[in-house]
Amino acid sequence: MGSVRSGHHLPYVRKPCSNCPMRKTAMRGWLGSERMKEILESELFVCHKTVNDRVESRRQCAGHMLLAPINSFVSLAQAMGFELSLTGRELLFDDVEQCIEHHKS
C-alpha cells in the first residue's frame, strides 16, 4: 500500500461534540437503549449537529467512529490510505454495552 494521506478534507467531525450521545456525560436515558443500540449497530452515523445541513455539508460522527464496532467510513478511509485525525476517545463510554445501558429509559 502507498503512503498514508491526510484525511483532513474528508467529511467527518474530529472530536465528539459536547452533546454526542456516546459521551459519558450524555443525559441518562436520553435516547433509550433500543435507539442507542440501533445507532451503534449502524455502519454509518451522521453527527446530529449536521443532519439538517445540506447533504454535502453533513459530517460523520466522531463518537460513532471511535466507539461503534463497525464504521464503514473509517474502513473505507483506511482502505484508501487516509489517516483520520480523531480525538476524544477518553470522553466516551468504555464500551458499547456501557453506552447502551446508560441510555436505558
Coordinates of C-alpha atoms in Angstrom, one line a residue:
M1 CA 0.0 0.0 0.0
G2 CA 1.2 3.6 -0.7
S3 CA 1.9 6.3 1.7
V4 CA -0.8 7.4 4.2
R5 CA -2.6 10.5 3.1
S6 CA -4.2 13.1 5.4
G7 CA -8.0 12.7 5.7
H8 CA -8.2 16.4 6.7
H9 CA -10.7 17.2 3.9
L10 CA -13.0 14.2 4.4
P11 CA -16.5 14.9 5.8
Y12 CA -16.2 14.0 9.4
V13 CA -16.2 15.6 12.9
R14 CA -12.8 15.1 14.5
K15 CA -13.8 15.1 18.2
P16 CA -17.1 14.1 19.9
C17 CA -19.2 17.2 20.3
S18 CA -20.5 18.3 23.8
N19 CA -23.9 16.7 23.0
C20 CA -22.6 13.5 21.5
P21 CA -24.8 10.6 22.7
M22 CA -21.7 8.4 23.0
R23 CA -20.1 10.7 25.6
K24 CA -20.1 9.7 29.3
T25 CA -21.7 13.0 30.1
A26 CA -24.8 12.3 27.9
M27 CA -28.1 12.7 29.7
R28 CA -29.0 9.3 31.3
G29 CA -31.9 7.7 29.4
W30 CA -31.8 10.3 26.6
L31 CA -32.2 8.1 23.6
G32 CA -33.4 4.9 25.1
S33 CA -31.4 1.7 24.9
E34 CA -33.1 0.4 21.7
R35 CA -32.3 3.6 19.8
M36 CA -28.7 3.7 21.1
K37 CA -28.3 0.0 20.1
E38 CA -29.6 0.8 16.6
I39 CA -27.1 3.7 16.3
L40 CA -24.1 1.7 17.5
E41 CA -25.0 -1.2 15.1
S42 CA -25.3 1.1 12.1
E43 CA -22.4 1.1 9.8
L44 CA -22.6 4.9 9.4
F45 CA -23.9 7.7 11.6
V46 CA -24.1 11.4 10.7
C47 CA -23.3 13.9 13.5
H48 CA -26.7 15.1 14.8
K49 CA -25.4 18.7 14.6
T50 CA -25.0 18.3 10.8
V51 CA -28.0 16.1 10.0
N52 CA -30.2 19.1 8.9
D53 CA -27.5 20.6 6.8
R54 CA -27.3 20.2 3.0
V55 CA -26.2 16.7 2.2
E56 CA -22.8 17.9 1.0
S57 CA -22.3 19.6 4.4
R58 CA -23.1 16.6 6.6
R59 CA -20.2 15.0 8.6
Q60 CA -19.7 11.6 10.1
C61 CA -20.0 11.5 13.9
A62 CA -16.6 11.2 15.8
G63 CA -18.3 9.4 18.7
H64 CA -19.6 6.7 16.4
M65 CA -16.3 6.3 14.6
L66 CA -14.5 5.9 17.9
L67 CA -17.0 3.7 19.7
A68 CA -19.0 1.6 17.3
P69 CA -17.5 -1.8 16.4
I70 CA -18.0 -1.2 12.7
N71 CA -17.9 2.1 10.8
S72 CA -17.8 1.9 7.1
F73 CA -16.5 5.5 6.8
V74 CA -13.4 4.5 8.9
S75 CA -12.9 1.3 7.0
L76 CA -13.1 3.0 3.6
A77 CA -10.7 5.8 4.7
Q78 CA -8.2 3.2 5.9
A79 CA -8.5 1.1 2.7
M80 CA -7.9 4.3 0.6
G81 CA -4.8 5.2 2.7
F82 CA -6.3 8.2 4.5
E83 CA -5.4 8.9 8.1
L84 CA -8.3 10.2 10.2
S85 CA -7.4 12.7 12.9
L86 CA -9.9 11.5 15.6
T87 CA -9.5 12.7 19.2
G88 CA -11.6 12.4 22.4
R89 CA -11.9 8.7 22.9
E90 CA -11.4 9.2 26.6
L91 CA -14.7 11.3 26.6
L92 CA -16.7 8.2 25.5
F93 CA -18.1 5.2 27.3
D94 CA -15.6 2.4 27.7
D95 CA -17.6 0.1 25.5
V96 CA -20.8 -0.3 23.6
E97 CA -22.7 -2.2 26.4
Q98 CA -21.9 0.6 28.9
C99 CA -23.3 3.2 26.4
I100 CA -26.5 1.3 25.7
E101 CA -27.1 0.7 29.5
H102 CA -26.6 4.4 30.2
H103 CA -29.4 5.2 27.6
K104 CA -32.0 2.9 29.1
S105 CA -35.1 4.9 29.9

